[in-house]
Every structure is written in structure tokens, then in C-alpha cells.
Coordinates of C-alpha atoms in Angstrom, one line a residue:
M117 CA -29.4 51.9 -88.3
K118 CA -29.1 54.6 -86.5
N119 CA -31.7 55.1 -83.5
I120 CA -35.2 57.1 -84.5
I121 CA -35.0 59.1 -81.5
D122 CA -30.9 60.0 -82.5
I123 CA -31.6 61.0 -86.0
I124 CA -34.2 63.2 -84.7
E125 CA -31.8 64.4 -82.4
D126 CA -29.4 64.9 -84.7
E127 CA -31.6 67.0 -85.8
I128 CA -32.7 69.2 -83.2
K129 CA -29.3 69.5 -82.6
G130 CA -28.6 70.9 -86.2
A131 CA -31.6 73.6 -85.6
F132 CA -29.6 74.1 -82.4
D133 CA -26.1 75.3 -83.5
A134 CA -27.3 77.0 -86.4
L135 CA -29.1 79.8 -83.9
G136 CA -25.8 79.5 -82.0
Y137 CA -26.9 77.9 -78.7
D138 CA -24.8 75.5 -76.9
S139 CA -26.1 71.2 -79.2
K140 CA -25.7 69.4 -75.7
F141 CA -29.0 71.0 -74.5
A142 CA -30.7 69.3 -77.0
K143 CA -31.1 66.6 -75.4
V144 CA -34.6 64.4 -77.4
T145 CA -36.4 62.3 -75.5
L146 CA -39.7 60.0 -75.8
S147 CA -42.6 62.4 -74.9
N148 CA -44.3 62.0 -71.4
R149 CA -47.1 63.4 -73.2
P150 CA -47.8 60.9 -75.4
D151 CA -51.5 62.6 -76.4
L152 CA -49.7 65.5 -77.3
C153 CA -46.5 64.0 -79.4
E154 CA -44.8 61.2 -79.9
F155 CA -41.1 63.4 -78.1
Q156 CA -40.2 65.2 -77.2
C157 CA -36.9 68.1 -76.8
N158 CA -37.3 70.4 -73.1
G159 CA -33.7 71.7 -73.5
A160 CA -34.6 75.4 -74.1
M161 CA -35.6 75.4 -70.1
P162 CA -32.3 75.3 -68.9
L163 CA -30.0 77.2 -72.3
A164 CA -32.7 79.9 -71.1
K165 CA -31.3 79.9 -67.1
I166 CA -27.8 80.5 -69.3
L167 CA -28.8 82.9 -71.7
K168 CA -30.7 85.0 -68.7
T169 CA -33.4 85.3 -71.4
A170 CA -37.5 83.7 -71.9
P171 CA -37.1 80.2 -72.7
I172 CA -40.5 79.6 -74.8
N173 CA -38.3 82.9 -77.3
I174 CA -35.9 80.1 -77.7
A175 CA -38.0 77.4 -78.2
N176 CA -39.8 79.6 -80.9
S177 CA -36.6 80.0 -82.6
I178 CA -35.9 76.2 -82.9
A179 CA -39.0 75.6 -84.1
Q180 CA -39.0 77.9 -86.9
K181 CA -35.8 76.5 -87.7
M182 CA -37.6 73.6 -88.3
S183 CA -40.7 74.1 -90.1
S184 CA -38.7 72.5 -93.1
S185 CA -37.5 69.0 -91.9
K186 CA -38.3 65.8 -93.9
I187 CA -38.2 63.9 -90.7
L188 CA -40.5 66.0 -88.0
S189 CA -44.6 66.7 -89.6
Q190 CA -44.7 68.8 -85.4
C191 CA -41.7 70.3 -84.1
E192 CA -44.3 73.4 -81.6
A193 CA -42.9 75.4 -79.0
V194 CA -45.3 75.2 -75.8
M195 CA -45.2 77.0 -72.9
P196 CA -43.4 77.6 -70.6
G197 CA -40.7 76.3 -73.8
F198 CA -41.3 72.3 -74.2
L199 CA -40.6 71.1 -77.7
N200 CA -43.3 69.1 -78.6
L201 CA -41.9 66.7 -81.6
K202 CA -44.0 64.1 -84.3
V203 CA -41.5 62.4 -86.5
D204 CA -43.1 62.6 -90.3
S205 CA -45.2 59.4 -91.2
A206 CA -43.6 58.9 -94.6
Y207 CA -40.7 59.1 -92.8
L208 CA -42.1 56.9 -90.7
A209 CA -42.7 54.2 -93.5
S210 CA -39.6 53.8 -94.4
Y211 CA -37.5 53.8 -91.6
V212 CA -39.6 50.8 -90.4
A213 CA -39.1 49.4 -94.2
K214 CA -35.0 49.3 -93.7
M215 CA -35.5 47.6 -90.5
L216 CA -37.4 44.5 -91.7
D217 CA -34.5 44.6 -94.9
D218 CA -32.2 44.6 -92.3
E219 CA -30.2 41.6 -90.5
T220 CA -30.3 42.3 -87.4
L221 CA -33.5 44.8 -87.9
G222 CA -32.0 47.6 -87.1
Y223 CA -30.0 46.8 -84.8
V224 CA -25.8 47.9 -84.0
K225 CA -24.2 45.3 -82.8
S226 CA -21.3 46.9 -80.0
D227 CA -18.4 48.4 -82.1
N228 CA -16.1 47.1 -79.5
P229 CA -16.5 42.7 -79.5
Q230 CA -15.5 41.8 -75.7
K231 CA -14.5 38.5 -74.7
I232 CA -16.9 38.3 -71.4
I233 CA -17.2 35.0 -69.0
I234 CA -21.0 34.5 -67.1
D235 CA -20.5 32.7 -63.9
Y236 CA -24.8 31.7 -63.1
G237 CA -26.1 28.8 -62.0
G238 CA -24.0 27.5 -59.5
P239 CA -24.9 24.4 -58.7
N240 CA -23.7 21.9 -55.7
V241 CA -23.5 18.8 -57.3
A242 CA -25.1 15.9 -55.6
K243 CA -28.7 17.8 -54.7
P244 CA -31.3 18.1 -56.8
L245 CA -32.2 22.1 -57.9
H246 CA -34.3 23.5 -56.0
V247 CA -36.3 26.8 -56.6
G248 CA -33.3 29.5 -55.4
H249 CA -31.8 28.2 -58.3
L250 CA -34.3 29.7 -60.6
R251 CA -33.5 33.0 -61.1
S252 CA -29.8 32.3 -61.1
A253 CA -30.4 30.4 -63.9
I254 CA -32.9 32.3 -66.0
I255 CA -31.1 35.6 -65.2
G256 CA -27.7 34.6 -66.3
E257 CA -28.9 33.0 -69.7
S258 CA -31.1 35.9 -70.5
I259 CA -27.9 37.9 -70.1
K260 CA -25.5 35.9 -71.9
R261 CA -27.8 36.4 -75.5
I262 CA -28.4 40.1 -75.6
C263 CA -24.3 40.1 -74.3
R264 CA -23.8 38.1 -77.8
F265 CA -26.6 39.8 -79.3
D266 CA -25.1 42.4 -79.1
G267 CA -21.7 40.9 -80.9
H268 CA -19.5 39.8 -77.3
E269 CA -17.6 36.3 -77.5
V270 CA -19.8 34.8 -74.7
I271 CA -18.7 31.8 -72.2
G272 CA -21.5 30.5 -69.8
D273 CA -20.2 28.7 -67.0
V274 CA -22.1 27.1 -64.4
H275 CA -19.6 27.1 -61.3
L276 CA -20.3 23.7 -59.7
G277 CA -20.5 23.9 -56.0
D278 CA -18.2 20.3 -56.2
W279 CA -15.9 20.4 -53.3
G280 CA -15.0 21.1 -49.0
L281 CA -17.0 19.2 -46.6
Q282 CA -20.1 18.0 -48.5
M283 CA -17.4 15.6 -50.7
G284 CA -16.4 13.9 -47.2
L285 CA -19.8 13.4 -45.7
I286 CA -20.8 11.5 -49.4
I287 CA -17.3 9.6 -48.8
T288 CA -17.7 8.6 -45.7
E289 CA -21.3 7.7 -45.6
L290 CA -20.6 5.7 -48.9
K291 CA -18.1 3.4 -46.6
E292 CA -20.2 3.1 -44.0
R293 CA -22.9 1.1 -46.2
Q294 CA -20.6 -0.6 -48.3
P295 CA -16.4 -0.9 -47.2
D296 CA -15.8 -3.6 -49.0
L297 CA -15.9 -0.9 -52.3
V298 CA -12.7 -1.0 -54.2
Y299 CA -12.2 3.0 -53.9
F300 CA -11.7 2.2 -49.9
D301 CA -8.9 -0.3 -50.5
D302 CA -5.4 1.8 -49.6
G303 CA -3.8 -1.7 -51.4
Y304 CA -5.8 -1.7 -54.9
Q305 CA -3.9 -0.4 -57.7
G306 CA -6.1 -1.2 -60.6
D307 CA -8.2 0.4 -62.5
Y308 CA -12.0 1.5 -60.9
P309 CA -14.7 0.8 -62.4
K310 CA -16.5 3.3 -65.0
E311 CA -20.0 2.4 -63.6
P312 CA -20.6 4.5 -60.0
P313 CA -21.3 2.9 -57.2
F314 CA -24.7 4.7 -57.4
T315 CA -27.5 6.4 -59.3
I316 CA -28.5 10.2 -59.1
S317 CA -31.7 8.7 -56.3
E318 CA -29.4 7.1 -54.0
L319 CA -26.5 10.2 -54.2
E320 CA -29.5 12.4 -53.8
E321 CA -30.3 11.3 -50.7
I322 CA -27.2 10.2 -49.2
Y323 CA -26.0 13.3 -48.5
P324 CA -29.3 14.6 -46.6
T325 CA -28.6 11.4 -44.4
A326 CA -24.7 12.3 -44.0
S327 CA -25.3 15.9 -43.4
L328 CA -28.0 15.0 -40.3
K329 CA -25.6 12.6 -38.9
S330 CA -22.3 14.8 -38.8
K331 CA -24.9 17.3 -36.5
E332 CA -25.6 14.4 -34.1
D333 CA -21.8 12.6 -34.6
E334 CA -19.4 13.6 -33.7
E335 CA -17.2 11.2 -34.2
Y336 CA -19.1 10.8 -37.9
K337 CA -18.4 14.3 -38.8
K338 CA -14.3 13.8 -37.7
N339 CA -13.8 10.9 -40.7
A340 CA -15.6 13.1 -42.8
M341 CA -13.5 16.0 -42.6
E342 CA -10.6 13.4 -42.6
A343 CA -12.4 12.2 -46.4
T344 CA -12.7 15.6 -47.3
A345 CA -8.6 16.2 -46.5
L346 CA -7.7 13.1 -48.0
L347 CA -9.6 14.2 -50.9
Q348 CA -8.0 17.1 -51.3
A349 CA -4.8 16.0 -50.5
G350 CA -5.1 13.4 -54.0
K351 CA -6.6 10.6 -52.4
R352 CA -6.4 7.8 -55.6
G353 CA -9.8 6.4 -54.7
Y354 CA -11.2 9.5 -53.6
R355 CA -10.8 11.2 -56.4
A356 CA -12.6 7.9 -58.6
L357 CA -15.5 8.1 -56.1
L358 CA -15.9 12.4 -57.0
K359 CA -15.3 11.7 -60.3
H360 CA -18.7 9.8 -60.5
I361 CA -20.0 11.7 -58.7
L362 CA -19.3 14.6 -60.8
D363 CA -20.6 12.0 -63.5
V364 CA -23.6 11.2 -62.7
S365 CA -24.9 14.8 -60.8
V366 CA -23.8 17.1 -63.9
S367 CA -26.0 14.5 -66.3
D368 CA -29.1 14.9 -64.2
L369 CA -28.4 19.4 -63.7
K370 CA -27.5 19.2 -67.8
R371 CA -31.2 16.9 -67.3
N372 CA -33.4 19.5 -66.1
Y373 CA -31.4 22.9 -66.7
E374 CA -32.4 21.8 -70.5
K375 CA -36.0 22.0 -69.0
L376 CA -35.6 25.5 -68.7
D377 CA -33.6 25.8 -72.3
V378 CA -30.4 27.3 -70.4
S379 CA -27.0 25.5 -71.4
F380 CA -23.0 26.3 -70.3
D381 CA -21.1 26.0 -72.3
L382 CA -18.4 25.0 -69.6
W383 CA -19.1 22.6 -66.5
K384 CA -16.4 23.9 -64.2
G385 CA -16.2 23.8 -60.9
E386 CA -14.5 24.2 -57.2
S387 CA -12.1 21.2 -57.8
D388 CA -10.7 22.8 -60.4
A389 CA -9.7 25.9 -59.3
Q390 CA -7.8 23.3 -56.8
P391 CA -4.4 23.3 -58.2
Y392 CA -3.5 26.8 -58.8
I393 CA -4.5 27.8 -54.6
P394 CA -1.0 26.6 -53.1
D395 CA 0.6 28.9 -56.3
M396 CA -1.5 31.9 -55.6
V397 CA -1.2 31.5 -51.6
D398 CA 2.5 31.5 -51.8
K399 CA 2.7 34.6 -54.5
M400 CA 0.2 36.8 -51.9
K401 CA 2.8 36.1 -49.1
K402 CA 5.5 36.6 -51.0
D403 CA 4.2 40.2 -52.5
G404 CA 3.2 41.2 -49.2
Y405 CA -1.1 41.3 -49.3
A406 CA -1.0 38.6 -47.1
Y407 CA -0.8 38.2 -43.8
I408 CA -1.9 36.8 -40.9
S409 CA -4.9 37.5 -38.2
D410 CA -5.6 35.6 -35.2
G411 CA -4.4 33.1 -37.1
A412 CA -5.9 33.5 -40.5
L413 CA -4.4 34.3 -43.8
V414 CA -5.7 38.0 -45.1
V415 CA -5.8 40.6 -47.2
D416 CA -6.9 44.0 -46.2
V417 CA -9.1 45.4 -49.5
G418 CA -10.8 48.2 -47.5
L419 CA -10.5 51.6 -48.9
D420 CA -10.4 54.9 -47.1
T421 CA -13.2 56.5 -49.3
D422 CA -15.6 53.2 -47.7
K423 CA -18.7 54.4 -45.8
K424 CA -19.0 51.3 -43.7
E425 CA -16.0 49.3 -42.9
I426 CA -15.3 46.6 -45.9
P427 CA -13.6 43.5 -43.1
P428 CA -9.9 42.2 -45.0
C429 CA -10.5 39.0 -47.1
M430 CA -9.0 35.7 -45.8
I431 CA -8.0 33.3 -47.9
L432 CA -7.2 30.7 -45.2
K433 CA -8.2 29.3 -42.2
S434 CA -6.4 29.6 -39.1
D435 CA -5.7 25.6 -39.7
G436 CA -4.7 26.4 -43.1
A437 CA -8.2 25.4 -44.7
S438 CA -8.9 27.1 -48.1
L439 CA -12.5 28.5 -47.7
Y440 CA -14.5 29.6 -50.9
N441 CA -13.0 33.3 -51.3
T442 CA -9.9 30.8 -51.9
T443 CA -11.6 28.9 -54.3
D444 CA -13.4 31.9 -56.7
L445 CA -9.8 34.3 -56.7
A446 CA -8.2 31.0 -57.4
T447 CA -11.1 30.7 -60.6
L448 CA -10.4 33.9 -61.6
I449 CA -6.7 32.3 -62.0
W450 CA -7.5 30.3 -64.3
R451 CA -9.9 32.0 -66.1
M452 CA -7.6 35.0 -66.8
K453 CA -4.8 31.7 -67.5
D454 CA -7.0 30.1 -70.1
Y455 CA -10.2 32.8 -71.6
S456 CA -7.8 35.7 -71.2
P457 CA -12.0 37.8 -70.4
D458 CA -12.5 41.2 -70.7
R459 CA -15.8 41.2 -68.3
V460 CA -16.6 38.6 -66.3
I461 CA -20.2 39.1 -65.4
Y462 CA -21.5 37.2 -61.7
V463 CA -25.1 36.3 -62.0
V464 CA -25.7 35.3 -57.8
D465 CA -28.1 36.3 -54.6
K466 CA -27.9 40.1 -54.0
R467 CA -26.9 39.2 -50.3
Q468 CA -23.4 38.2 -50.9
E469 CA -22.8 41.4 -52.7
L470 CA -20.2 42.3 -49.4
Y471 CA -18.5 39.2 -50.6
F472 CA -18.1 39.9 -53.9
T473 CA -17.0 43.3 -53.1
Q474 CA -14.1 41.4 -51.1
V475 CA -13.3 38.6 -53.8
F476 CA -13.5 42.0 -56.6
R477 CA -11.2 44.2 -55.2
C478 CA -8.7 41.3 -53.5
A479 CA -8.2 39.7 -57.2
K480 CA -7.4 43.2 -58.2
K481 CA -5.3 44.7 -55.3
T482 CA -3.1 40.9 -55.7
K483 CA -3.4 41.7 -59.2
I484 CA -4.7 38.0 -60.8
V485 CA -6.9 40.1 -62.4
P486 CA -5.5 43.4 -64.2
E487 CA -6.7 46.6 -64.0
N488 CA -8.5 46.9 -67.3
V489 CA -11.0 43.3 -66.6
R490 CA -14.2 44.8 -65.5
L491 CA -16.0 42.9 -63.0
D492 CA -19.4 42.6 -62.1
F493 CA -21.7 41.9 -59.5
L494 CA -25.5 41.3 -60.6
G495 CA -27.3 40.1 -57.1
F496 CA -30.2 39.2 -58.1
G497 CA -33.6 39.2 -55.3
T498 CA -35.5 36.3 -53.8
M499 CA -39.0 34.3 -55.2
N500 CA -41.3 34.9 -52.8
G501 CA -44.6 33.1 -51.9
K502 CA -47.9 35.2 -51.1
D503 CA -46.7 34.9 -48.1
K504 CA -43.7 36.9 -48.9
K505 CA -41.5 34.4 -47.3
P506 CA -38.8 32.6 -49.9
F507 CA -40.9 30.5 -52.1
K508 CA -41.2 26.5 -50.3
T509 CA -43.7 24.0 -50.4
R510 CA -47.1 22.9 -49.4
E511 CA -45.8 21.6 -46.2
G512 CA -42.9 23.9 -45.8
G513 CA -40.4 22.5 -47.5
V514 CA -37.9 23.7 -50.3
M515 CA -39.5 23.0 -53.5
R516 CA -38.0 20.6 -56.3
L517 CA -37.3 22.6 -59.7
E518 CA -38.6 20.1 -61.3
S519 CA -41.6 20.1 -59.5
L520 CA -41.7 23.7 -59.8
L521 CA -41.6 23.1 -63.6
D522 CA -44.1 20.3 -63.0
E523 CA -47.0 22.2 -61.5
T524 CA -46.6 25.7 -63.7
N525 CA -47.3 22.9 -67.0
E526 CA -50.3 22.3 -64.6
E527 CA -52.0 25.4 -64.3
M528 CA -51.2 25.7 -67.5
K529 CA -52.3 22.5 -69.6
K530 CA -55.9 23.5 -67.0
K531 CA -55.9 26.8 -68.2
I532 CA -54.8 25.8 -72.1
T533 CA -57.8 22.9 -72.4
Q534 CA -60.7 25.1 -70.5
G535 CA -60.7 28.0 -73.2
G536 CA -60.2 25.3 -75.7
K537 CA -57.0 26.8 -77.1
V538 CA -55.4 24.0 -78.3
D539 CA -56.0 20.4 -80.5
E540 CA -55.6 17.7 -77.7
G541 CA -52.8 16.1 -80.0
D542 CA -51.1 19.3 -79.3
I543 CA -51.4 20.0 -75.8
K544 CA -48.3 18.7 -74.0
E545 CA -45.8 20.3 -76.3
T546 CA -47.5 23.7 -76.3
T547 CA -48.2 23.8 -73.1
G548 CA -44.7 23.1 -72.1
I549 CA -43.7 25.9 -74.2
I550 CA -46.4 28.2 -73.0
A551 CA -45.0 27.3 -69.6
L552 CA -41.5 27.8 -69.7
A553 CA -42.4 31.6 -70.7
A554 CA -45.3 32.1 -67.9
L555 CA -42.1 31.2 -65.5
K556 CA -39.1 33.0 -67.4
Y557 CA -41.6 36.2 -68.3
G558 CA -42.9 36.3 -64.8
D559 CA -39.2 36.6 -63.4
L560 CA -37.7 38.1 -65.5
S561 CA -40.5 41.3 -66.0
N562 CA -39.1 42.5 -62.1
Q563 CA -36.4 44.6 -62.1
A564 CA -33.7 41.2 -61.3
S565 CA -31.8 43.3 -58.2
K566 CA -36.0 43.2 -56.4
D567 CA -37.9 40.2 -54.5
Y568 CA -40.3 39.3 -56.4
I569 CA -44.1 37.6 -55.9
F570 CA -44.5 34.1 -57.9
D571 CA -48.0 34.3 -58.2
I572 CA -49.0 30.8 -60.4
D573 CA -51.9 32.1 -61.3
R574 CA -51.0 35.0 -62.8
F575 CA -47.8 34.4 -64.1
T576 CA -50.4 31.6 -66.4
S577 CA -52.7 34.0 -67.0
F578 CA -53.5 34.9 -70.6
E579 CA -54.0 38.1 -69.6
G580 CA -52.3 41.6 -68.9
N581 CA -48.3 41.5 -68.5
T582 CA -47.4 37.5 -68.3
G583 CA -45.3 35.6 -70.9
P584 CA -48.9 34.0 -72.0
Y585 CA -50.3 36.9 -73.2
I586 CA -47.3 37.8 -75.2
L587 CA -47.3 34.4 -76.8
Y588 CA -50.6 34.5 -77.8
S589 CA -49.8 38.4 -79.4
I590 CA -47.2 36.4 -81.5
V591 CA -49.1 33.5 -82.6
R592 CA -51.9 35.6 -83.4
I593 CA -49.4 37.4 -85.8
K594 CA -48.1 34.1 -87.1
S595 CA -52.1 32.7 -88.3
I596 CA -52.4 36.0 -90.1
L597 CA -49.5 35.7 -91.5
R598 CA -49.6 32.2 -92.5
K599 CA -52.7 33.2 -94.5
Y600 CA -51.4 35.5 -96.9
T601 CA -49.4 34.8 -99.4
F602 CA -46.7 37.2 -99.8
G603 CA -42.8 37.3 -101.3
E604 CA -39.7 38.0 -99.7
A605 CA -39.2 42.0 -100.8
L606 CA -41.6 43.6 -98.3
G607 CA -39.6 46.3 -96.8
A608 CA -40.1 48.9 -100.0
D609 CA -44.1 47.7 -99.8
I610 CA -44.8 49.7 -96.3
M611 CA -46.9 52.9 -96.7
P612 CA -47.4 55.7 -94.6
P613 CA -49.7 55.1 -91.9
Q614 CA -53.4 55.4 -92.4
S615 CA -54.8 55.3 -88.8
E616 CA -53.3 56.3 -85.8
C617 CA -52.7 52.9 -84.0
E618 CA -50.8 51.8 -87.3
K619 CA -48.4 55.2 -86.8
S620 CA -48.4 54.4 -82.7
L621 CA -47.4 50.7 -83.6
M622 CA -44.5 51.2 -85.7
L623 CA -42.9 54.1 -83.7
K624 CA -43.1 51.0 -81.1
A625 CA -41.0 49.2 -84.2
T626 CA -38.5 51.6 -83.4
G627 CA -37.7 51.5 -80.3
F628 CA -36.3 48.2 -80.7
S629 CA -32.6 48.8 -80.6
T630 CA -33.4 51.4 -77.8
A631 CA -34.7 48.7 -75.7
I632 CA -31.8 45.9 -76.8
K633 CA -29.3 48.2 -76.3
G634 CA -30.2 49.8 -72.7
A635 CA -30.6 45.3 -71.2
Y636 CA -27.3 44.7 -72.8
E637 CA -25.7 48.4 -70.8
E638 CA -27.7 47.9 -67.8
L639 CA -27.5 44.3 -68.3
A640 CA -31.7 44.5 -67.1
P641 CA -33.9 41.4 -69.0
H642 CA -36.9 43.6 -67.6
R643 CA -36.3 46.1 -69.8
I644 CA -36.4 44.2 -72.8
C645 CA -39.8 42.3 -71.2
A646 CA -41.8 46.0 -70.5
Y647 CA -40.9 46.7 -74.7
V648 CA -42.5 43.1 -76.0
Y649 CA -45.5 43.9 -73.6
E650 CA -45.8 47.5 -75.4
V651 CA -45.5 45.9 -78.6
C652 CA -47.9 43.3 -77.9
E653 CA -50.0 46.0 -76.6
A654 CA -49.9 48.7 -79.9
F655 CA -49.8 45.4 -82.7
N656 CA -53.3 44.4 -80.6
H657 CA -54.9 47.3 -80.6
F658 CA -53.9 47.7 -84.4
Y659 CA -55.5 44.5 -84.7
H660 CA -58.4 45.3 -83.3
E661 CA -59.0 48.4 -85.3
T662 CA -57.9 47.2 -88.4
P663 CA -59.2 45.5 -91.0
I664 CA -56.0 43.7 -91.9
L665 CA -57.2 40.6 -94.2
S666 CA -60.1 41.8 -95.1
E667 CA -58.6 45.1 -96.5
K668 CA -60.0 45.7 -100.0
D669 CA -57.0 47.8 -101.3
E670 CA -53.7 44.9 -102.6
K671 CA -50.9 47.9 -101.8
K672 CA -52.8 48.9 -98.2
Q673 CA -52.7 45.4 -97.0
K674 CA -49.4 44.5 -98.3
S675 CA -47.9 47.3 -96.2
Y676 CA -50.1 46.0 -93.4
I677 CA -48.3 42.6 -93.9
A678 CA -44.4 43.7 -94.2
L679 CA -45.5 45.3 -90.6
L680 CA -46.9 42.9 -88.9
K681 CA -44.1 40.7 -90.2
L682 CA -42.1 43.0 -89.0
I683 CA -42.9 43.2 -85.3
K684 CA -43.1 39.5 -85.3
E685 CA -39.8 38.9 -86.1
I686 CA -39.4 41.6 -83.2
L687 CA -41.3 39.7 -81.1
V688 CA -39.3 36.6 -81.5
T689 CA -36.8 37.5 -81.5
S690 CA -36.9 39.6 -77.7
I691 CA -38.4 36.6 -76.5
D692 CA -35.4 34.4 -77.8
L693 CA -33.0 37.2 -75.7
L694 CA -35.2 36.2 -72.3
G695 CA -34.6 32.6 -72.9
F696 CA -37.8 31.2 -74.5
S697 CA -39.8 30.5 -77.7
S698 CA -43.2 30.7 -78.9
P699 CA -45.3 28.0 -80.4
E700 CA -47.1 28.1 -83.4
Y701 CA -50.9 27.6 -82.2
M702 CA -52.0 27.8 -79.4

């Protein structure tokens, strides 16, 4: 279905064309004065400057031409040359009826579906997820769902940090604790044990212990660096340990991401890119892109048009060791080879923007990525505490993500039980659903690039622009629909609105496609949050002003129910794109 605002604009363009005016000025927008009109066209003002006439004359002629419109009930010219527009109620009712009967609620998917890889999550193995991983997971999951809704093939990759010195540190510490393990026997030729020599709890303790030791003991650090080099050179026992580390860590990571309702199609890591590095480096040298600077191998990525200097992209350090740049470029090689994506989106901390500028330019310059493949950096801001500093535990440490979820659940449970909103038997499941909505909506309602303050009291409130308020509105609609028995063919039952609040709700419904398409084009989940909140506000106003279940006129009541079914589908679809769901009861 065509967006209603585009349909109105086409009508206005027709009037412009018929009068000999340039229709590029016939742009229609939502009204910034909803007390006066629903849509507006301000094109008469800039057009009047070109034609050297009064804008009100142009506006009046267009309004007169539109007087017979079946789509608009009002096209009024007002000084100095605005066109105030209102949709015909009968046409509006027919439009929302078609939305209800449409599988995608009137949304038109992309006519050029692409293959998109989204790189988000980015956890390190052998470490627990902490609050710093929250935004990448939540935003990336939502972007993935939005892109799929638009009709694209989307592959989500967690991109694990599973390479480098951290692996050498773990191996070194394990060797000190259990030197008799077969992994450290250079003469061992048999199969290595299937069961790992550590649990996830032990692994999460081993790494920080090893890290601390390496800072205090030079010999220990030297051993860890040697272990890293041996691992990267392919030492058999160390590779077997790496597999154990990955198996244990990934299993735990999946469990924690599942609590966030976040899932990945690929569980690839930095280690998967390593086999591609030697050939990549050789080709960069052979093709004349890479050269030695101060002992390091680099590729120039600066452009004459840069307002600030962009440093060269370092490929290898002076000692020949690879860096994150090396791994990310090699990762793009296997992504191009295995998946041939049209687009790769990176959801990472906005402070890494310069780094990704270097990587993207290097990838394009060295032809790792074809020119027609789009590389996007979606940088997100920091989640801060009320002190406006990065969010910490009460003791001042970095909070585990699991702990944040538990705290949110507890706060949600307290508010639910105090309000007596949920039966005792349903509290655990319902609390989890609402707490996740509070957490995700609290994050996603902010523009991704901006820092925001994590306020658990506000996020878990049932009032205002919050996740619980959105869910409460949906559950209210579900409750009404459960109490009414209706057939399937409801679209045709929607009547022209009987009140301003009903018309306002219908108009909000028509904005679904615009909101979702805007969120896709801008990679901006906050656009959906803003839309969802407006729909809920319009619904609650309609609910309080309209006797829905007590309506005596059966035809009118059936129309109300059909409209509410559409609103429910819009809201349920929208929050699914944000990454959470609604309970049946609250």
C-alpha cells in the first residue's frame, strides 16, 4: 500500500500540474499545528518567489482546484500562503480497513532486497558480559529485525574477541595451575579430551588473575606472549585449549544473550579471520598499497578532501604482529568470500569512528571490498549512571549484564506486586517480559549515537514514555478483544470515525509504514519508539473517551473492535522490531 501522506501529496501535485506550477513544490508534511489541520503544504511560499507573485494567490488557486477531492475534506489556503489539509473521514476509514486486511499492515517491502551482514555484540571469550555490551546487543538486534522486515536477507554475526594476548594469558595461567595436562605435553600424539579442564566460573576467574599477574611480573607476561605466539603458529595442544575456551564461553554467552532475546546467525570470531591474514598482507605488498613506516606495515587512507588528518591504517606492527585492523580486514575477506553481502553494518561504540573510517577506506582501497558494497558504521553512545558517568555497580565496579537484568527484574516485580497488577502465579514470567521491555525501550527510545542516563525508576514506571506503559496499553487492547467475539473479515467493518479522538487514532495508524521505513533508512530504532508512544497515547485517549464494550450500536461497536485489532497488530509488530514482546495479562 502507498503511504497516505504520499497519496495526499500526489493529489496536491496533480493540482500544481493542472495549474501549470512546478509540482516539486507540492511537498506534503504532517502538520506542525494539529489543532488547525492534519497535513500541510507550504510550497506556495518558495514558488511565489520564483513567479514573483503573492503566495496566498497560489495557495488559493490550489485550494480551489482541490475542492472536489475525494481524499481531502479540507484544503484551505491561509496567510501568508499555507495549505491546511484534512483527510476525508470516509477515505481514512477505507485506508485503515485495507491496512487491517494486509499481511504487512500496508508496509511495502524493499523492491531491491539485499544481503546484509550486521556485526554486533562483540563480546570477549572467557569474560562475562557486562553493561558495556548492552547497547551493541540491543541496538544490533533491533536493526537486524527492522532490515528483515523491510525484506532483506540479514545475517547477524556476534564477532567474538577470541584471539590475541588474552588467550595466551589463560593458557599460561592454566599451565601454572595444572602443568600435567596433556595439552602441555609436546610429545602427546593422541586425541585430546572432549571435556574442558575448567568450568565457565573457573575460566572467568582465570583470565583476570592472569591479567593482573602479567602487569606485575615481566617473566609471566613474556610467557603469556610466547604462548600467544605458539597458539597463533598452530601449536596443537594450545589450539585444543582454544576450542575448549570457545565451547565453554559461547555456551554461557548464548545463555545470557537469550535472556536479552538476542540471537546471532554466526558465532564467528577473530580466530576465524587468521588464516586469511598472510595472503592478505602479501597481496597488499604486491599491489603496492602497503609500505613500511617506522618499522610497521601501513596503508595510506587519507584523502585530499579530509578536514582532519586520517592516519594510515596499520596492518602489522614493527614486530610483525597483527592488530585489530588486520583481523577486521581479514574478516571482511571471508565475509565477501562466503556470503557476498551487499552491505555490512557495524554496531559499535561511537568512539571507534576514526578506527572504522581507516578500516573501511583500507578495505575499499585495497579492493578487499568492492566499490558497490556498502560499509556502515553505526556508533552508539554510553549508558551512564545518574552521576552522568559510565554505569557502575554500587561498589564502583563494572556491572555484569546478568546482574543488571536481575536488578531490573527485581524492581519490576516490586512495582507489579505493589500495584496488584498480576496474579501471583504469573508474576515470574510476566515480570521478565515487562523488565526486558523496560530495559530495551529505555535504551532504544534514545537516539543511538547519544549518551543516556540509565534510570531504573523511570524505565520501570507504568506512566510516561516507558516500556511498561507501552505494554500496559497493548494488554488493555488484548483484554478488550478477548471480551468481544468477532469474525475474521473485520477490515470492511471499519466505519468513518465518529469523534476527533477516533480519527486521531486512525491517523496515527496510517503512520506505521512511514515510521518503520524511516527507522530502516536511518538505522534508527528510536523512530519506532517515538511512533509507538504516539499510538499508545492516541489509543488511551480514545479508550477513555469511547464506550467500546458498552456501545449499544452493534455496527459502531464492530468498527471500534476492528480498529483496535489493527492498533494491536501495529503495536505488537512494532515492539517485535524493537526486540521485545507483550504479556497477555498485566
